């Protein structure tokens, strides 16, 4: 299944570990890239926080070959009790009063990882809405399932979008179900990473090391030599040390970590070690990151996104 290109950057994105800065959250699961652009448009229209539902075990192209009856997605969809694990730290839901849940339709229903999301968090008393993309199936069955998983929530509506739906289409639906945009937030600084022909963008973590890195990059771009290690990371030495505050962390694809006070580590797989958080890449999913970071490129240029 051919993947569509994701939007490179949306300045209102937050990392999966961030605390709530908006009263509205858009949570999105997207494997092939059909759903994510629409979910990001919704987050932009609403000045909402954006959360990517990342599976602990990423889906490969073979996993979603629906013509293969035994592929992973088909096996999961046949098992109503299946709950694929979600990677990363849990969200703090306490600050949100409105949550929008976005996903593709798989065999007429929501992917089982959406059920995992619904059962992970206490959504009681929150206003919920759901939307999807699909090749033809409607959202009715998925909506009924999700309503049953959050019976004490206030449900605002559901919508199936055509792939490639534009901003005005998304905004019209949000208006129709009465969701008002949140107050605009100050744009967060973003890190730009150039490696080979790829350009990646990352949000900064809330650590002294990340703040020092951001300050350093205000002085100009930096190019470092990087190499692959362990089949799960790209690592290179920074030209200066940063203030380390290490903790035992299980890194996820997209995480950017500081190791030993002076090495930057970009993860396209998983590893558990003592790191200090520097940021998280928001412009590529796990499968794409493996292709970008797992290659032989040995030069990485860091700068602040303009």
Tab-separated table of C-alpha atoms in Angstrom:
chain	number	residue	atom	x	y	z
A	1	UNK	CA	0.000	0.000	0.000
A	2	UNK	CA	1.587	3.224	-1.145
A	3	UNK	CA	2.035	5.843	1.561
A	4	UNK	CA	1.060	9.444	1.118
A	5	UNK	CA	3.453	12.141	2.196
A	6	UNK	CA	2.685	13.611	5.625
A	7	UNK	CA	2.751	17.346	6.276
A	8	UNK	CA	6.316	18.251	7.235
A	9	UNK	CA	5.447	20.527	10.099
A	10	UNK	CA	2.589	22.031	12.030
A	11	UNK	CA	3.824	24.599	14.488
A	12	UNK	CA	1.008	23.896	16.898
A	13	UNK	CA	2.020	20.266	17.369
A	14	UNK	CA	2.961	19.055	20.820
A	15	UNK	CA	4.979	15.950	21.643
A	16	UNK	CA	3.271	12.897	23.004
A	17	UNK	CA	4.686	13.545	26.468
A	18	UNK	CA	3.697	17.180	26.700
A	19	UNK	CA	1.292	18.484	29.310
A	20	UNK	CA	-1.951	20.018	28.138
A	21	UNK	CA	-1.587	23.593	26.889
A	22	UNK	CA	-5.025	23.764	25.256
A	23	UNK	CA	-8.450	22.720	26.472
A	24	UNK	CA	-8.928	20.808	23.185
A	25	UNK	CA	-7.030	17.681	22.094
A	26	UNK	CA	-6.949	16.044	18.672
A	27	UNK	CA	-5.707	12.451	19.002
A	28	UNK	CA	-4.823	10.707	15.747
A	29	UNK	CA	-3.840	7.226	14.612
A	30	UNK	CA	-2.644	7.125	10.990
A	31	UNK	CA	-0.532	4.452	9.320
A	32	UNK	CA	-0.582	5.291	5.605
A	33	UNK	CA	-0.842	9.055	6.012
A	34	UNK	CA	-4.454	9.499	4.891
A	35	UNK	CA	-5.891	10.526	8.255
A	36	UNK	CA	-3.033	12.567	9.732
A	37	UNK	CA	-3.270	15.606	7.400
A	38	UNK	CA	-6.967	16.039	8.187
A	39	UNK	CA	-6.375	15.621	11.916
A	40	UNK	CA	-3.632	18.247	11.787
A	41	UNK	CA	-5.971	20.623	9.970
A	42	UNK	CA	-8.535	20.131	12.747
A	43	UNK	CA	-5.876	20.864	15.378
A	44	UNK	CA	-4.808	23.987	13.505
A	45	UNK	CA	-8.376	25.269	13.065
A	46	UNK	CA	-9.113	24.730	16.765
A	47	UNK	CA	-5.730	25.861	18.137
A	48	UNK	CA	-5.762	22.432	19.751
A	49	UNK	CA	-3.036	20.169	21.065
A	50	UNK	CA	-2.181	17.306	18.721
A	51	UNK	CA	-1.315	13.811	19.918
A	52	UNK	CA	-0.112	10.969	17.713
A	53	UNK	CA	-1.289	7.532	18.811
A	54	UNK	CA	1.890	5.549	18.173
A	55	UNK	CA	1.686	1.743	18.366
A	56	UNK	CA	4.318	0.117	20.557
A	57	UNK	CA	4.885	-2.325	17.708
A	58	UNK	CA	4.774	-0.258	14.490
A	59	UNK	CA	2.656	-1.463	11.595
A	60	UNK	CA	4.575	-2.516	8.501
A	61	UNK	CA	3.227	-2.464	4.957
A	62	UNK	CA	2.772	-6.238	5.228
A	63	UNK	CA	0.730	-5.773	8.416
A	64	UNK	CA	-1.949	-3.807	6.546
A	65	UNK	CA	-2.169	-5.870	3.349
A	66	UNK	CA	-5.901	-6.419	3.696
A	67	UNK	CA	-5.978	-8.878	0.772
A	68	UNK	CA	-3.961	-11.204	3.016
A	69	UNK	CA	-6.472	-12.704	5.424
A	70	UNK	CA	-3.750	-13.498	7.958
A	71	UNK	CA	-2.074	-10.070	8.032
A	72	UNK	CA	-1.786	-8.389	11.418
A	73	UNK	CA	-4.533	-5.811	10.855
A	74	UNK	CA	-7.036	-8.459	9.767
A	75	UNK	CA	-6.215	-10.688	12.741
A	76	UNK	CA	-6.653	-7.771	15.140
A	77	UNK	CA	-9.933	-6.674	13.602
A	78	UNK	CA	-11.375	-10.175	13.923
A	79	UNK	CA	-10.567	-10.168	17.655
A	80	UNK	CA	-12.885	-7.792	19.515
A	81	UNK	CA	-10.753	-8.152	22.644
A	82	UNK	CA	-7.485	-7.206	20.935
A	83	UNK	CA	-5.878	-4.070	22.397
A	84	UNK	CA	-2.568	-3.181	20.699
A	85	UNK	CA	-0.260	-1.327	23.085
A	86	UNK	CA	0.411	2.387	22.684
A	87	UNK	CA	4.019	3.588	22.889
A	88	UNK	CA	5.316	6.487	24.946
A	89	UNK	CA	4.294	8.149	28.169
A	90	UNK	CA	0.656	8.474	29.127
A	91	UNK	CA	-1.134	11.739	28.430
A	92	UNK	CA	-2.342	14.019	31.183
A	93	UNK	CA	-6.014	14.300	30.225
A	94	UNK	CA	-6.999	16.489	33.160
A	95	UNK	CA	-6.691	19.796	31.283
A	96	UNK	CA	-8.819	18.834	28.284
A	97	UNK	CA	-12.559	19.243	28.138
A	98	UNK	CA	-12.932	18.401	24.427
A	99	UNK	CA	-11.258	15.455	22.673
A	100	UNK	CA	-11.432	14.602	18.959
A	101	UNK	CA	-10.372	11.102	17.930
A	102	UNK	CA	-9.182	10.481	14.357
A	103	UNK	CA	-8.399	7.192	12.631
A	104	UNK	CA	-8.761	5.198	9.399
A	105	UNK	CA	-11.563	2.671	9.026
A	106	UNK	CA	-10.317	-0.913	8.944
A	107	UNK	CA	-12.873	-3.435	7.717
A	108	UNK	CA	-15.795	-1.188	8.590
A	109	UNK	CA	-14.614	-0.446	12.135
A	110	UNK	CA	-12.127	1.571	14.116
A	111	UNK	CA	-8.639	0.012	14.474
A	112	UNK	CA	-8.337	-1.872	17.755
A	113	UNK	CA	-5.632	0.532	18.963
A	114	UNK	CA	-8.368	3.201	19.124
A	115	UNK	CA	-10.168	0.957	21.613
A	116	UNK	CA	-6.902	0.846	23.574
A	117	UNK	CA	-6.856	4.649	23.647
A	118	UNK	CA	-10.480	4.865	24.751
A	119	UNK	CA	-9.953	2.385	27.578
A	120	UNK	CA	-6.643	3.886	28.711
A	121	UNK	CA	-8.068	7.274	29.689
A	122	UNK	CA	-10.957	8.445	31.822
A	123	UNK	CA	-13.040	10.446	29.366
A	124	UNK	CA	-16.057	10.851	31.635
A	125	UNK	CA	-17.585	14.309	31.439
A	126	UNK	CA	-15.570	15.339	28.401
A	127	UNK	CA	-17.060	16.392	25.067
A	128	UNK	CA	-16.021	13.905	22.390
A	129	UNK	CA	-16.167	13.813	18.599
A	130	UNK	CA	-14.730	11.333	16.158
A	131	UNK	CA	-13.783	11.400	12.490
A	132	UNK	CA	-12.208	9.026	10.023
A	133	UNK	CA	-10.988	8.416	6.513
A	134	UNK	CA	-11.898	5.283	4.594
A	135	UNK	CA	-12.028	3.792	1.151
A	136	UNK	CA	-15.812	3.578	1.264
A	137	UNK	CA	-17.035	2.360	4.650
A	138	UNK	CA	-19.002	4.746	6.826
A	139	UNK	CA	-18.206	5.737	10.397
A	140	UNK	CA	-21.463	4.518	11.969
A	141	UNK	CA	-20.189	1.220	13.380
A	142	UNK	CA	-17.014	2.797	14.755
A	143	UNK	CA	-19.003	5.627	16.337
A	144	UNK	CA	-21.299	3.153	18.117
A	145	UNK	CA	-18.297	1.238	19.439
A	146	UNK	CA	-16.604	4.376	20.751
A	147	UNK	CA	-19.791	5.687	22.350
A	148	UNK	CA	-20.109	2.382	24.199
A	149	UNK	CA	-16.547	2.740	25.488
A	150	UNK	CA	-17.209	6.259	26.833
A	151	UNK	CA	-20.870	6.238	27.935
A	152	UNK	CA	-20.419	9.091	30.420
A	153	UNK	CA	-19.047	11.508	27.835
A	154	UNK	CA	-20.969	14.077	25.831
A	155	UNK	CA	-20.790	13.039	22.177
A	156	UNK	CA	-20.855	15.902	19.689
A	157	UNK	CA	-20.770	14.096	16.368
A	158	UNK	CA	-18.924	11.913	13.890
A	159	UNK	CA	-17.701	12.443	10.339
A	160	UNK	CA	-16.185	10.434	7.514
A	161	UNK	CA	-13.888	12.615	5.401
A	162	UNK	CA	-12.691	11.994	1.894
A	163	UNK	CA	-8.918	11.611	1.695
A	164	UNK	CA	-7.409	15.021	1.012
A	165	UNK	CA	-10.271	17.010	2.563
A	166	UNK	CA	-9.347	20.705	2.675
A	167	UNK	CA	-9.345	23.174	5.542
A	168	UNK	CA	-12.740	24.680	4.737
A	169	UNK	CA	-14.386	21.243	4.721
A	170	UNK	CA	-12.872	20.391	8.091
A	171	UNK	CA	-13.767	23.783	9.540
A	172	UNK	CA	-17.370	23.539	8.323
A	173	UNK	CA	-17.859	20.245	10.137
A	174	UNK	CA	-16.283	21.552	13.343
A	175	UNK	CA	-18.580	24.575	13.176
A	176	UNK	CA	-21.595	22.330	12.619
A	177	UNK	CA	-20.979	20.375	15.827
A	178	UNK	CA	-20.324	23.500	17.864
A	179	UNK	CA	-16.630	23.202	18.729
A	180	UNK	CA	-15.171	26.675	19.129
A	181	UNK	CA	-11.436	27.304	18.593
A	182	UNK	CA	-9.316	27.626	21.691
A	183	UNK	CA	-7.383	30.809	22.358
A	184	UNK	CA	-4.297	30.927	20.107
A	185	UNK	CA	-1.137	29.655	21.731
A	186	UNK	CA	2.298	31.126	21.372
A	187	UNK	CA	4.143	29.243	18.674
A	188	UNK	CA	6.660	26.837	20.124
A	189	UNK	CA	10.223	26.830	18.833
A	190	UNK	CA	10.997	23.873	16.617
A	191	UNK	CA	14.243	22.150	15.730
A	192	UNK	CA	15.086	21.516	12.078
A	193	UNK	CA	17.194	18.443	11.290
A	194	UNK	CA	18.652	17.866	7.819
A	195	UNK	CA	20.135	14.497	6.966
A	196	UNK	CA	20.774	13.415	3.400
A	197	UNK	CA	17.833	14.693	1.343
A	198	UNK	CA	15.415	14.503	4.291
A	199	UNK	CA	14.285	17.419	6.455
A	200	UNK	CA	12.785	16.587	9.845
A	201	UNK	CA	11.213	18.821	12.488
A	202	UNK	CA	11.107	18.268	16.223
A	203	UNK	CA	9.662	19.948	19.264
A	204	UNK	CA	11.959	20.694	22.189
A	205	UNK	CA	11.571	18.826	25.475
A	206	UNK	CA	11.044	20.608	28.771
A	207	UNK	CA	14.572	20.067	30.107
A	208	UNK	CA	17.551	22.300	30.834
A	209	UNK	CA	19.509	20.452	28.149
A	210	UNK	CA	16.861	21.159	25.517
A	211	UNK	CA	16.682	24.817	26.504
A	212	UNK	CA	20.472	25.086	26.283
A	213	UNK	CA	20.420	23.399	22.876
A	214	UNK	CA	17.790	25.860	21.673
A	215	UNK	CA	19.922	28.767	22.886
A	216	UNK	CA	22.986	27.364	21.111
A	217	UNK	CA	21.045	27.055	17.860
A	218	UNK	CA	20.009	30.716	18.002
A	219	UNK	CA	23.703	31.405	17.303
A	220	UNK	CA	23.565	29.441	14.038
A	221	UNK	CA	23.286	25.967	12.571
A	222	UNK	CA	25.546	23.103	13.619
A	223	UNK	CA	26.652	20.093	11.561
A	224	UNK	CA	27.773	16.902	13.303
A	225	UNK	CA	28.999	13.484	12.204
A	226	UNK	CA	26.535	10.691	13.002
A	227	UNK	CA	26.518	6.920	12.685
A	228	UNK	CA	24.121	4.042	13.230
A	229	UNK	CA	24.216	2.020	16.401
A	230	UNK	CA	22.385	-1.117	17.440
A	231	UNK	CA	19.861	-1.048	14.615
A	232	UNK	CA	17.690	1.432	16.496
A	233	UNK	CA	19.465	4.800	16.673
A	234	UNK	CA	21.635	7.404	14.956
A	235	UNK	CA	24.203	9.003	17.271
A	236	UNK	CA	26.792	11.783	17.040
A	237	UNK	CA	28.803	14.049	19.318
A	238	UNK	CA	27.700	17.652	19.760
A	239	UNK	CA	30.399	20.367	19.704
A	240	UNK	CA	29.590	21.251	23.315
A	241	UNK	CA	28.295	19.554	26.441
A	242	UNK	CA	24.723	20.114	27.619
A	243	UNK	CA	23.405	19.912	31.211
A	244	UNK	CA	22.460	16.268	31.714
A	245	UNK	CA	19.603	15.192	33.959
A	246	UNK	CA	19.522	11.512	33.081
A	247	UNK	CA	16.667	9.187	33.890
A	248	UNK	CA	15.957	5.616	32.880
A	249	UNK	CA	13.888	5.936	29.700
A	250	UNK	CA	12.570	3.524	27.107
A	251	UNK	CA	13.098	5.588	23.965
A	252	UNK	CA	10.532	5.427	21.162
A	253	UNK	CA	10.912	6.133	17.427
A	254	UNK	CA	11.242	9.894	16.970
A	255	UNK	CA	12.723	10.569	20.411
A	256	UNK	CA	15.844	12.743	20.527
A	257	UNK	CA	18.004	12.132	23.582
A	258	UNK	CA	21.201	13.392	25.165
A	259	UNK	CA	23.634	10.643	26.141
A	260	UNK	CA	26.639	11.135	28.409
A	261	UNK	CA	26.177	14.906	28.330
A	262	UNK	CA	27.537	15.457	24.811
A	263	UNK	CA	26.062	12.930	22.357
A	264	UNK	CA	22.784	13.427	20.496
A	265	UNK	CA	20.813	10.249	19.828
A	266	UNK	CA	17.991	10.085	17.267
A	267	UNK	CA	15.820	6.990	17.641
A	268	UNK	CA	14.163	5.059	14.833
A	269	UNK	CA	13.663	2.036	17.105
A	270	UNK	CA	13.436	1.362	20.827
A	271	UNK	CA	16.061	1.188	23.563
A	272	UNK	CA	16.083	1.509	27.357
A	273	UNK	CA	18.944	3.444	28.962
A	274	UNK	CA	19.716	6.548	31.038
A	275	UNK	CA	19.098	9.633	28.879
A	276	UNK	CA	18.108	13.279	29.084
A	277	UNK	CA	15.262	14.275	26.780
A	278	UNK	CA	16.024	16.817	24.046
A	279	UNK	CA	12.921	16.575	21.869
A	280	UNK	CA	10.711	14.468	19.628
A	281	UNK	CA	10.433	14.346	15.831
A	282	UNK	CA	6.887	15.155	14.729
A	283	UNK	CA	7.106	15.166	10.945
A	284	UNK	CA	7.651	11.441	10.194
A	285	UNK	CA	6.053	8.261	11.489
A	286	UNK	CA	7.992	5.258	12.814
A	287	UNK	CA	8.236	3.432	9.492
A	288	UNK	CA	9.439	6.533	7.677
A	289	UNK	CA	11.986	7.302	10.401
A	290	UNK	CA	13.591	3.902	9.988
A	291	UNK	CA	14.038	4.619	6.288
A	292	UNK	CA	15.438	8.114	6.909
A	293	UNK	CA	17.633	7.518	9.940
A	294	UNK	CA	18.573	3.896	9.315
A	295	UNK	CA	20.426	4.713	6.105
A	296	UNK	CA	24.130	5.434	5.589
A	297	UNK	CA	24.014	9.238	5.805
A	298	UNK	CA	26.733	10.485	8.146
A	299	UNK	CA	26.149	14.249	8.355
A	300	UNK	CA	23.381	15.865	10.381
A	301	UNK	CA	22.708	19.604	10.373
A	302	UNK	CA	20.763	21.150	13.251
A	303	UNK	CA	19.098	24.557	13.214
A	304	UNK	CA	16.022	26.371	14.466
A	305	UNK	CA	12.995	26.190	12.165
A	306	UNK	CA	12.043	29.593	10.813
